PDB file of C-alpha atoms in Angstrom:
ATOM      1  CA  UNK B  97      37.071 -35.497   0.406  1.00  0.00           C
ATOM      2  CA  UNK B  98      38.183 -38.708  -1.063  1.00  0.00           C
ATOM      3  CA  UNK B  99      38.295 -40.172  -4.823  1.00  0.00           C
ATOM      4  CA  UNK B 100      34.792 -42.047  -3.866  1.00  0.00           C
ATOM      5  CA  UNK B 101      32.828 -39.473  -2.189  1.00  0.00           C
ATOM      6  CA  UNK B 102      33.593 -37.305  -4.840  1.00  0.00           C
ATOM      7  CA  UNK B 103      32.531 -39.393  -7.683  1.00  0.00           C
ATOM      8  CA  UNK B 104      28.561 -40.036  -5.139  1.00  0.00           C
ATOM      9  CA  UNK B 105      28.793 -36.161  -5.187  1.00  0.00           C
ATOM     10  CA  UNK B 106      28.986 -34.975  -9.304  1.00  0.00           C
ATOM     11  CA  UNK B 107      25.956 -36.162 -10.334  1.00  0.00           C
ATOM     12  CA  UNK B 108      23.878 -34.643  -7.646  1.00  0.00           C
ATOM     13  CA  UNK B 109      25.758 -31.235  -8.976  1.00  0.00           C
ATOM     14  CA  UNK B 110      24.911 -32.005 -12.491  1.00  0.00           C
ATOM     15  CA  UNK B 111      21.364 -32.144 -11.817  1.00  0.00           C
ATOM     16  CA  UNK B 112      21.440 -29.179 -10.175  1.00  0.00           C
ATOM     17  CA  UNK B 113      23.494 -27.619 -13.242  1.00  0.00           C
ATOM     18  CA  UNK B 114      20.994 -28.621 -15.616  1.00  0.00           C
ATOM     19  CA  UNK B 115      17.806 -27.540 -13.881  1.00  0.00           C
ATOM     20  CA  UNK B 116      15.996 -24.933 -15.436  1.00  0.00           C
ATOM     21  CA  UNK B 117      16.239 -21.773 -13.177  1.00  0.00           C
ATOM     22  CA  UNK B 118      12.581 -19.991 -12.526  1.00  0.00           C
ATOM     23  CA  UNK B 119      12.081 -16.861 -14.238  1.00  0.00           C
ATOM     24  CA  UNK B 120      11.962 -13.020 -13.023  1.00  0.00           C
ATOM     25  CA  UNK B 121       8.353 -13.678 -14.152  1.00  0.00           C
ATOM     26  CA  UNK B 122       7.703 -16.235 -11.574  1.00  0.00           C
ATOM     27  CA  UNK B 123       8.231 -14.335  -8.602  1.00  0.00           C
ATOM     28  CA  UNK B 124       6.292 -11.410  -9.676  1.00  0.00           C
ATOM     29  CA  UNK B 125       3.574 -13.909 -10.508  1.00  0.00           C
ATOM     30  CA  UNK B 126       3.668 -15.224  -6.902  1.00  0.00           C
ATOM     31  CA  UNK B 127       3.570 -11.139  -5.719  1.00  0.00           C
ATOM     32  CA  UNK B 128       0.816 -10.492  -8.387  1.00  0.00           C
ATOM     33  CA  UNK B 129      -1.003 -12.856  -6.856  1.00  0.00           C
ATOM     34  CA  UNK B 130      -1.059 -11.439  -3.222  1.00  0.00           C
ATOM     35  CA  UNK B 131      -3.410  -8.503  -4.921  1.00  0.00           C
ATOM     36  CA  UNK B 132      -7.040 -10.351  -4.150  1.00  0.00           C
ATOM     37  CA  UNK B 133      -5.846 -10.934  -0.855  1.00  0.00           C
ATOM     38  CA  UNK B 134      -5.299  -7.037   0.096  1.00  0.00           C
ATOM     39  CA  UNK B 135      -8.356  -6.650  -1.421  1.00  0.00           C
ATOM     40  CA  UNK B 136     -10.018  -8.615   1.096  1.00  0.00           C
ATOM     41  CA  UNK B 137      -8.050  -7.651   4.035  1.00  0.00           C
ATOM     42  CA  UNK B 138      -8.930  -3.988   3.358  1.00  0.00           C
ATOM     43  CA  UNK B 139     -12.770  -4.166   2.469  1.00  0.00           C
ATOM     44  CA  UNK B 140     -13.037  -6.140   5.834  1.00  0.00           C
ATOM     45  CA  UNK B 141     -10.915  -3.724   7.958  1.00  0.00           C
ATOM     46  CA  UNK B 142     -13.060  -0.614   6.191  1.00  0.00           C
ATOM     47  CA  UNK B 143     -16.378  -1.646   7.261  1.00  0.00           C
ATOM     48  CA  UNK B 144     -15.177  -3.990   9.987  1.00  0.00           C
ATOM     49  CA  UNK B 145     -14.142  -0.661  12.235  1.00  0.00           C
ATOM     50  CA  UNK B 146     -17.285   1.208  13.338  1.00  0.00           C
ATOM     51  CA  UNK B 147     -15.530   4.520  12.934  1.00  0.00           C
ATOM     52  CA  UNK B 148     -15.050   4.068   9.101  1.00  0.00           C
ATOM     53  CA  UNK B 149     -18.755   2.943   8.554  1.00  0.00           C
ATOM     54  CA  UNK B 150     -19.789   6.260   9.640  1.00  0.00           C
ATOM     55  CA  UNK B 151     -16.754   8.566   9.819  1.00  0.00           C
ATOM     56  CA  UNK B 152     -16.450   9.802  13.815  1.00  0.00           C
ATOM     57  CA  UNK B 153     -16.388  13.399  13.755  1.00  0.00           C
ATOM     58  CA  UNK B 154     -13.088  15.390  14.710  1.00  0.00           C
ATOM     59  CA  UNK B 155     -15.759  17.309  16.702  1.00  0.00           C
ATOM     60  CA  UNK B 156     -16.930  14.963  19.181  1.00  0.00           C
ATOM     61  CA  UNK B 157     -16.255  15.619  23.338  1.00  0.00           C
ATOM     62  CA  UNK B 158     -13.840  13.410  25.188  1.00  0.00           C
ATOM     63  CA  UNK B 159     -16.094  12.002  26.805  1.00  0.00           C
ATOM     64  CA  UNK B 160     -18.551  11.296  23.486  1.00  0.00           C
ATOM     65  CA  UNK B 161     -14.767   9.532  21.936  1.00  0.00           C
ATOM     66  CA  UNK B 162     -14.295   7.756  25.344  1.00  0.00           C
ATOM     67  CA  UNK B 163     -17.742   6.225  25.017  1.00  0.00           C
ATOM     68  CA  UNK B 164     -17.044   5.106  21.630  1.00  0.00           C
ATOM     69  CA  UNK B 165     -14.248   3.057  22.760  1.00  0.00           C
ATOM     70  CA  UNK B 166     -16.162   1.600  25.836  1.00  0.00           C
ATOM     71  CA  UNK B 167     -18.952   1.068  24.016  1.00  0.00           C
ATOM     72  CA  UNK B 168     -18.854  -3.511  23.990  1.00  0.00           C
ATOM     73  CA  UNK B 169     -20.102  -3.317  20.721  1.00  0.00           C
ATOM     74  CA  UNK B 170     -17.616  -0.983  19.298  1.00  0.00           C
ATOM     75  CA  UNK B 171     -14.832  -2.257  21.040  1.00  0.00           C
ATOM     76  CA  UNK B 172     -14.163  -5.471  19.461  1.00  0.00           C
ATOM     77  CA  UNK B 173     -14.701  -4.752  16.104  1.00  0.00           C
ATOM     78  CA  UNK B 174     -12.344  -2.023  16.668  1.00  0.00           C
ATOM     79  CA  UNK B 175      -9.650  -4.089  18.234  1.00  0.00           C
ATOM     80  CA  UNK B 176     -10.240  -7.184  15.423  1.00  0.00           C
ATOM     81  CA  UNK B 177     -10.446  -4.421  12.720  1.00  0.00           C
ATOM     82  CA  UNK B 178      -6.958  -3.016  13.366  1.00  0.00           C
ATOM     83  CA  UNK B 179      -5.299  -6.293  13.813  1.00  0.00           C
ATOM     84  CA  UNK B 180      -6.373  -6.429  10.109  1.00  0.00           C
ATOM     85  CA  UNK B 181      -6.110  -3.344   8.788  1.00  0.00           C
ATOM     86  CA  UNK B 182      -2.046  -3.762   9.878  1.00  0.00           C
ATOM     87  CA  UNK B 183      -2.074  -7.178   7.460  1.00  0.00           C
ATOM     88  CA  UNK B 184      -3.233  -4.524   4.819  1.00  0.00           C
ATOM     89  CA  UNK B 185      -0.542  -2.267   5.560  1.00  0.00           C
ATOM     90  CA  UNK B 186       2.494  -5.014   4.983  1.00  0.00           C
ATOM     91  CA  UNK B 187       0.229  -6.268   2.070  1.00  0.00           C
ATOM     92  CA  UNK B 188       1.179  -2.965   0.094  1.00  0.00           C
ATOM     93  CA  UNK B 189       4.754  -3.722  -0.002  1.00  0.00           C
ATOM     94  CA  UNK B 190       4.461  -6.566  -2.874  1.00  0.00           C
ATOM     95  CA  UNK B 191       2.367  -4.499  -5.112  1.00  0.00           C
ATOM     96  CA  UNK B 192       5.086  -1.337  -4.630  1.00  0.00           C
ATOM     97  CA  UNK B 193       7.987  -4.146  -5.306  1.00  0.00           C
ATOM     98  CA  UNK B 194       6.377  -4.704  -8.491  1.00  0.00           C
ATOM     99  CA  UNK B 195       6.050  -1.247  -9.409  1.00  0.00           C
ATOM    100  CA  UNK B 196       9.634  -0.636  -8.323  1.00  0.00           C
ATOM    101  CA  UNK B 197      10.803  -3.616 -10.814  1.00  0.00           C
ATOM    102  CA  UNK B 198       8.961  -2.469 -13.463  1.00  0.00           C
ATOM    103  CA  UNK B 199      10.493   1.415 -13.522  1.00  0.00           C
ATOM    104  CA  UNK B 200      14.227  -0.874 -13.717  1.00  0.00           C
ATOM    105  CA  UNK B 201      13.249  -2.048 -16.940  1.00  0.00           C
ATOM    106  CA  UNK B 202      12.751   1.602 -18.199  1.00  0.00           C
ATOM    107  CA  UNK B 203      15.196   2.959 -20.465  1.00  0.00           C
ATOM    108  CA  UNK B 204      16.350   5.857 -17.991  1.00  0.00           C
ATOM    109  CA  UNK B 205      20.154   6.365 -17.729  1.00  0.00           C
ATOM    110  CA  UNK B 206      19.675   6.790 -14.231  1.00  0.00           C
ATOM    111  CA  UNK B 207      18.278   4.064 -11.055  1.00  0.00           C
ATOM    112  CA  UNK B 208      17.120   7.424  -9.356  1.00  0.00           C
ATOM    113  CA  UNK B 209      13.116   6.594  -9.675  1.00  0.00           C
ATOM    114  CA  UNK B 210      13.721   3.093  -8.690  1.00  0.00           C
ATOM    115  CA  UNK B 211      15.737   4.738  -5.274  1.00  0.00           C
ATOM    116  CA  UNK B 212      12.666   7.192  -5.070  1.00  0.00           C
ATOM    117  CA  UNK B 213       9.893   4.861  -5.199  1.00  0.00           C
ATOM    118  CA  UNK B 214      11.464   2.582  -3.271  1.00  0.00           C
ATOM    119  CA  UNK B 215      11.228   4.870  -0.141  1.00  0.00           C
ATOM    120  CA  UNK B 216       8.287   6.068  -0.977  1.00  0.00           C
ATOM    121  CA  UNK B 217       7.319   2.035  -0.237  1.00  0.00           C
ATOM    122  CA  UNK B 218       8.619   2.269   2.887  1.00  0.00           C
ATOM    123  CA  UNK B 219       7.147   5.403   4.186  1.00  0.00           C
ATOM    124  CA  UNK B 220       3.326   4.494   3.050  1.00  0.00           C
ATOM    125  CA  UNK B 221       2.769   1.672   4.601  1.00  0.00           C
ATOM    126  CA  UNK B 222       4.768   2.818   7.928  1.00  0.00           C
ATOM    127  CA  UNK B 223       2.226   5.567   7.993  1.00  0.00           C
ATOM    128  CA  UNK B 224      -1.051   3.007   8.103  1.00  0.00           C
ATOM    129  CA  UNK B 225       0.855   0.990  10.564  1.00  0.00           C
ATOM    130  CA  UNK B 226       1.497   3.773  12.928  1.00  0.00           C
ATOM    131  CA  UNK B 227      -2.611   4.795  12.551  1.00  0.00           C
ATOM    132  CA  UNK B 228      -3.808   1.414  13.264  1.00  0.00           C
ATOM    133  CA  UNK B 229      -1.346   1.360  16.246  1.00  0.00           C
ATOM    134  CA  UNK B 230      -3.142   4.332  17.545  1.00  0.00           C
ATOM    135  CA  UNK B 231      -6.791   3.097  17.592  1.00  0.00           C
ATOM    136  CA  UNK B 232      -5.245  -0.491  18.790  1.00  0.00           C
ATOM    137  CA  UNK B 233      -3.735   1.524  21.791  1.00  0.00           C
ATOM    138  CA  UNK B 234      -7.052   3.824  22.522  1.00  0.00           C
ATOM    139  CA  UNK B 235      -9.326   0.466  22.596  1.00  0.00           C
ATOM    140  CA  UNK B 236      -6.506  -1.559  24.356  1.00  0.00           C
ATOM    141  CA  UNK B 237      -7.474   0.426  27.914  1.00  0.00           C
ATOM    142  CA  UNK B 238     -10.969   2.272  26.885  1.00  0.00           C
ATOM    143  CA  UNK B 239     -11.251   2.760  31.179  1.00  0.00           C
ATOM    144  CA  UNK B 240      -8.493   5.675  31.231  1.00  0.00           C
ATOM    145  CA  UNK B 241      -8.998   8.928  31.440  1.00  0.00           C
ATOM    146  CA  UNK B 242     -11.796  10.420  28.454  1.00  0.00           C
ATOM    147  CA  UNK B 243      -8.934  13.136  27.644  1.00  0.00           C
ATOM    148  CA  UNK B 244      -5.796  10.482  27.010  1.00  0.00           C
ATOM    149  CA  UNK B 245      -8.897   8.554  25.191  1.00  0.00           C
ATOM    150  CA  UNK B 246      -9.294  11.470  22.872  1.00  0.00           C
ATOM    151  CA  UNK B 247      -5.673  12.188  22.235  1.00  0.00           C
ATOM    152  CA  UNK B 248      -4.946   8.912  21.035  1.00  0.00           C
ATOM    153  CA  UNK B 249      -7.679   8.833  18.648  1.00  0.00           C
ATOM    154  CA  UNK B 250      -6.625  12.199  17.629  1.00  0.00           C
ATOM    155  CA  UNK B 251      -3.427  10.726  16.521  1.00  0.00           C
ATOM    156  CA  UNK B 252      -5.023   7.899  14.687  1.00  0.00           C
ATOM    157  CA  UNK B 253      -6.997   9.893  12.441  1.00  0.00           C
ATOM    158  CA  UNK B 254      -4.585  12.834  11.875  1.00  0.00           C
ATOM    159  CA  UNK B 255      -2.142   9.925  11.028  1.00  0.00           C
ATOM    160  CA  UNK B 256      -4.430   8.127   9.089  1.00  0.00           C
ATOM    161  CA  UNK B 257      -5.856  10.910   6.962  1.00  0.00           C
ATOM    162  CA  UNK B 258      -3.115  13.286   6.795  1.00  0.00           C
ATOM    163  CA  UNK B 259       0.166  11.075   5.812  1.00  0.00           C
ATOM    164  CA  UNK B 260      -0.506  10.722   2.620  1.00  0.00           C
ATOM    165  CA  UNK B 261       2.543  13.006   1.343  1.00  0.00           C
ATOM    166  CA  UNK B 262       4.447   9.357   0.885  1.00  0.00           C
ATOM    167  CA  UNK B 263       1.293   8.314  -1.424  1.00  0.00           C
ATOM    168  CA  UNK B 264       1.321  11.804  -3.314  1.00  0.00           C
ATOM    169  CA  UNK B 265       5.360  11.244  -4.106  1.00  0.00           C
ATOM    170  CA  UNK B 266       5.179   7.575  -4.959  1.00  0.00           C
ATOM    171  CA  UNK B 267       1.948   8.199  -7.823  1.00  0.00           C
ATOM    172  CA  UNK B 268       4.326  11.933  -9.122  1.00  0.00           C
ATOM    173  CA  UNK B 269       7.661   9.430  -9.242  1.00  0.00           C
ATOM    174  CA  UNK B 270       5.903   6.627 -11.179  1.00  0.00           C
ATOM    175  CA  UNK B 271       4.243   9.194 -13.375  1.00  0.00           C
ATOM    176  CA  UNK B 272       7.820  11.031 -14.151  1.00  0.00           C
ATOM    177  CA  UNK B 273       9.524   7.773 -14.451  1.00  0.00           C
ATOM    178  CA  UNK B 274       6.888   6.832 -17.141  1.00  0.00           C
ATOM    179  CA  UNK B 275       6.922  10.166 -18.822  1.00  0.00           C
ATOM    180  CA  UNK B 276      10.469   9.555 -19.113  1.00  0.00           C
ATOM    181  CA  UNK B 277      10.685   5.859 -20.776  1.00  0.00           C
ATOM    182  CA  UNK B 278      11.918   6.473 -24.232  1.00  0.00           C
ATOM    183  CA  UNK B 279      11.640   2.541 -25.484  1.00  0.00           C
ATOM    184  CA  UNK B 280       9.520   2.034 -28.603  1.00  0.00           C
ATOM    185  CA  UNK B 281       7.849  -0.081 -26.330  1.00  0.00           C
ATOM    186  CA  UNK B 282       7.074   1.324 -23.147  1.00  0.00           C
ATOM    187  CA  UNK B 283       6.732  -0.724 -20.001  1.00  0.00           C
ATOM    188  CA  UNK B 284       3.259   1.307 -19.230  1.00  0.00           C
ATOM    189  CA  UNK B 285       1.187   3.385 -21.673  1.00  0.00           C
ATOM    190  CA  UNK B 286       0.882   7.213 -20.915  1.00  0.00           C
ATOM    191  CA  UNK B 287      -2.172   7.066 -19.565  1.00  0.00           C
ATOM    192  CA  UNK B 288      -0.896   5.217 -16.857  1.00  0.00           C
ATOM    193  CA  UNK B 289       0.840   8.422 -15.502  1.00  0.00           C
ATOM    194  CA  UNK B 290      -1.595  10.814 -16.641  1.00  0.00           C
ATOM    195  CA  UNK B 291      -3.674   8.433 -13.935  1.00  0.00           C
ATOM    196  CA  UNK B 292      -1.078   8.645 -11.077  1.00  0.00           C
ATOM    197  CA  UNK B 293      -1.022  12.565 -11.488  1.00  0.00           C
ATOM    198  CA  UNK B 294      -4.720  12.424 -11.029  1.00  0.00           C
ATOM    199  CA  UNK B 295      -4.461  10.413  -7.889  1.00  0.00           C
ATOM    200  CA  UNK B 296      -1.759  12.619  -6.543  1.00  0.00           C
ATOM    201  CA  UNK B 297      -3.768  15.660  -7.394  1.00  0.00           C
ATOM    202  CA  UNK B 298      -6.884  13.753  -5.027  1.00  0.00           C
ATOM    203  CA  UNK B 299      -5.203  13.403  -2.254  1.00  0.00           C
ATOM    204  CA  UNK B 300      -3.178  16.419  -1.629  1.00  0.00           C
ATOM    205  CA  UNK B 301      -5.846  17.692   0.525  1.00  0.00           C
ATOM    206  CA  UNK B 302      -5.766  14.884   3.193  1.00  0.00           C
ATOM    207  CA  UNK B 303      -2.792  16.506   3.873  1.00  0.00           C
ATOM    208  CA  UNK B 304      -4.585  19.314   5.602  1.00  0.00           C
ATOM    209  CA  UNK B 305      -6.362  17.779   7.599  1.00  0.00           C
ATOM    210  CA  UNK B 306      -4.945  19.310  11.116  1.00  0.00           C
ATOM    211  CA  UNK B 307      -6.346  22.618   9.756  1.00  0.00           C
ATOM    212  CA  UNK B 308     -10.504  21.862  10.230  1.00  0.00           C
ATOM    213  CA  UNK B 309     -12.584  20.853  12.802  1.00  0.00           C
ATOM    214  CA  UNK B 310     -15.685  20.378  10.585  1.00  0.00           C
ATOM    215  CA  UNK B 311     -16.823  20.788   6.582  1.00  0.00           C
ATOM    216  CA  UNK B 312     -15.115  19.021   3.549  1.00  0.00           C
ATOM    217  CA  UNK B 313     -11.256  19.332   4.978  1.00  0.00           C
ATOM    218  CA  UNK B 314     -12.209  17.676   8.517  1.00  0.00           C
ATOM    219  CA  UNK B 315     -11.123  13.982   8.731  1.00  0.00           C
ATOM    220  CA  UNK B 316     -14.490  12.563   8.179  1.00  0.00           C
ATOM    221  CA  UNK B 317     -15.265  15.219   5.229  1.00  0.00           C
ATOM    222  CA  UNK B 318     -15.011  15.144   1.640  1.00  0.00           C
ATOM    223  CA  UNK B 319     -11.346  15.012   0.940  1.00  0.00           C
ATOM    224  CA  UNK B 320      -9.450  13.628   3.118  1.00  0.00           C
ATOM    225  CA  UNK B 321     -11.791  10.846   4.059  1.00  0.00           C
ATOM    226  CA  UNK B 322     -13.951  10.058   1.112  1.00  0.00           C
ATOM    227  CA  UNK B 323     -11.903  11.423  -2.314  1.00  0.00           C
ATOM    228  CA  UNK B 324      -8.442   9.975  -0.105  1.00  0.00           C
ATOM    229  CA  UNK B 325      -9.661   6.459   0.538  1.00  0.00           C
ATOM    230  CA  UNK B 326     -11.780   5.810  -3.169  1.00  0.00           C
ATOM    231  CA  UNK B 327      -8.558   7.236  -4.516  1.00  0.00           C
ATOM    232  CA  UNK B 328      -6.698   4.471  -2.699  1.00  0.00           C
ATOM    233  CA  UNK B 329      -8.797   1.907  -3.697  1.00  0.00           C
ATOM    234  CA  UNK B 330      -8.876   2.930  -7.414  1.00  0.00           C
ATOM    235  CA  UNK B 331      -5.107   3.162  -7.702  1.00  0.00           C
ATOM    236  CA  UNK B 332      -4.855  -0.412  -6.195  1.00  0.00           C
ATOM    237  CA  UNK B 333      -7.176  -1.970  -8.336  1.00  0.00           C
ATOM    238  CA  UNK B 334      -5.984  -0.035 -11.546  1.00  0.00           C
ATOM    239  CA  UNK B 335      -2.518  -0.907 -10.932  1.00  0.00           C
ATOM    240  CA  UNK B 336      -2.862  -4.491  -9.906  1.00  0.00           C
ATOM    241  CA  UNK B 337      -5.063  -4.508 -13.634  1.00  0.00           C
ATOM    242  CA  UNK B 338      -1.895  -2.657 -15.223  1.00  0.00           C
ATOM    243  CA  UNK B 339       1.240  -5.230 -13.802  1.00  0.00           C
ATOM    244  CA  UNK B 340      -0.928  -7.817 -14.300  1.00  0.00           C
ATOM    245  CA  UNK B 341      -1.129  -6.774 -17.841  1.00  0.00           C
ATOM    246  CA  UNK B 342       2.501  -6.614 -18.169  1.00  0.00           C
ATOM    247  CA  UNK B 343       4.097  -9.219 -16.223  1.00  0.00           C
ATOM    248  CA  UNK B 344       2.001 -11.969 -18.243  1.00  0.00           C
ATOM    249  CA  UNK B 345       2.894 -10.250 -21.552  1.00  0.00           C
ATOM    250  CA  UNK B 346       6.455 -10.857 -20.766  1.00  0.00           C
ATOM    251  CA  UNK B 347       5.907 -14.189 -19.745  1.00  0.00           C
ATOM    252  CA  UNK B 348       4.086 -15.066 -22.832  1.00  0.00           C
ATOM    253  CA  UNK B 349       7.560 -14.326 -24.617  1.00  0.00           C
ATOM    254  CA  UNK B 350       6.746 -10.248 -25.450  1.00  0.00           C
ATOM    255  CA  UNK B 351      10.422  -8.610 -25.904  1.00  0.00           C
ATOM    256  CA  UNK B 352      11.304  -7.357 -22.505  1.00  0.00           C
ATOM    257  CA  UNK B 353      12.415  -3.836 -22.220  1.00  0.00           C
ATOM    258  CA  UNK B 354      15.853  -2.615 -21.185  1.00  0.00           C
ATOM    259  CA  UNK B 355      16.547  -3.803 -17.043  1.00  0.00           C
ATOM    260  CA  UNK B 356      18.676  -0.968 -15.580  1.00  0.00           C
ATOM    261  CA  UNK B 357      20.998  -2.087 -13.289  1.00  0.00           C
ATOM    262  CA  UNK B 358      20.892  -0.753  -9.776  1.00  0.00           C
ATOM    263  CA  UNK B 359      24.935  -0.754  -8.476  1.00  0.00           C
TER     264      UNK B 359
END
């Protein structure tokens, strides 16, 4: 480069020098923020998909599940309900970055919740994805045969209902890790994790789902459809409430806590 590009070139670096980087706060703002739009996408997807309004029953014939599907009424909204309801599953992945960020600034002389809850964002939403994928598939053909009909919807409610051992790990982690911050000022207040053991403790049973055909541990029963999915809407609106709570006290200029660095 010659002596008179150079000297066009420094003050565009100078500017860029002097301008004021954005703060961590920022782009947890801009994640916060993505909170009221989950909200939507899963209220819509809920009572957008026939089969949530009134839980289908685990019990129902192939041919009573095929004519659900072919049903022209039912069919759209299931198809348009799914292609939502997988929005809602990506949409959980800023609200678990925050969470992840937050156990960093704990005073824990280890990164190991951080690692923990980090899968634990990974596996969640995988597991919504892969039940939405399900029903998509079952109303993408509804003409085949009643049986294959049945099996596929099978798999979208098992799914659905019973993966929630990724949900029950993330709320015990984030509990633990909170437990476990020692700062005078702690990034959440214990009743924050005395919260998350609750939810973990409410949806244990949608794990056994596969075990009933009918009563309270059946899909469209008391625990793993009802207690499961008001757990999972609590929990999002509590801890949305909660980082909100904390990401504007520390950009109002509240000390921040210790960051652990993750090597």
């Amino acid at each position: 480069m010659s002596d008179h590009q150079g000297r066009h070139a420094a003050p565009e670096v100078s500017m860029t020098a002097n301008s004021p980087a954005p703060s961590p706060e920022t782009g947890e703002l801009i994640l916060l923020w993505t909170l009221p739009v989950l909200a939507v996408l899963w209220i819509s997807a809920f009572f957008l998909f026939p089969g949530f309004t009134h839980p289908m029953s685990p019990a129902l014939s192939a041919d009573q599940v095929a004519e659900f599907y072919r049903n022209p009424a039912n069919l759209t909204r299931i198809r348009y309900s799914m292609v939502v309801f997988n929005w809602f599953g990506v949409g959980l992945i800023p609200l678990l970055t925050l969470l992840v960020m937050q156990i960093r600034r704990m005073a824990h002389r280890t990164p190991i919740f951080s690692y923990a809850l980090l899968c634990c964002t990974a596996g969640g939403p995988t597991m919504f994805l892969v039940a939405n994928l399900f029903w998509l598939v079952a109303a993408f053909r509804p003409e085949r045969d009643p049986a294959l009909t049945q099996l596929l919807n099978d798999l979208a409610w098992v799914t659905f209902s019973g993966g929630v051992p990724f949900l029950v790990a993330q709320s015990v982690v984030l509990a633990l890790a909170i437990y476990l911050d020692r700062q005078a000022q702690p990034v959440f207040r214990p009743w924050v994790a005395h919260f998350n053991v609750l939810v973990a403790v409410a949806l244990t049973p949608a794990a056994f789902v596969g075990l009933a055909l009918s009563g309270p541990m059946a899909w469209n029963g008391l625990f793993p459809f009802w207690v499961k999915n008001i757990a999972i809407g609590v929990w999002i609106v509590v801890m949305g409430v909660v980082l909100a709570r904390v990401i504007y006290r520390r950009r109002a200029g509240e000390p921040a806590p210790h960051m652990a660095v993750i090597a």
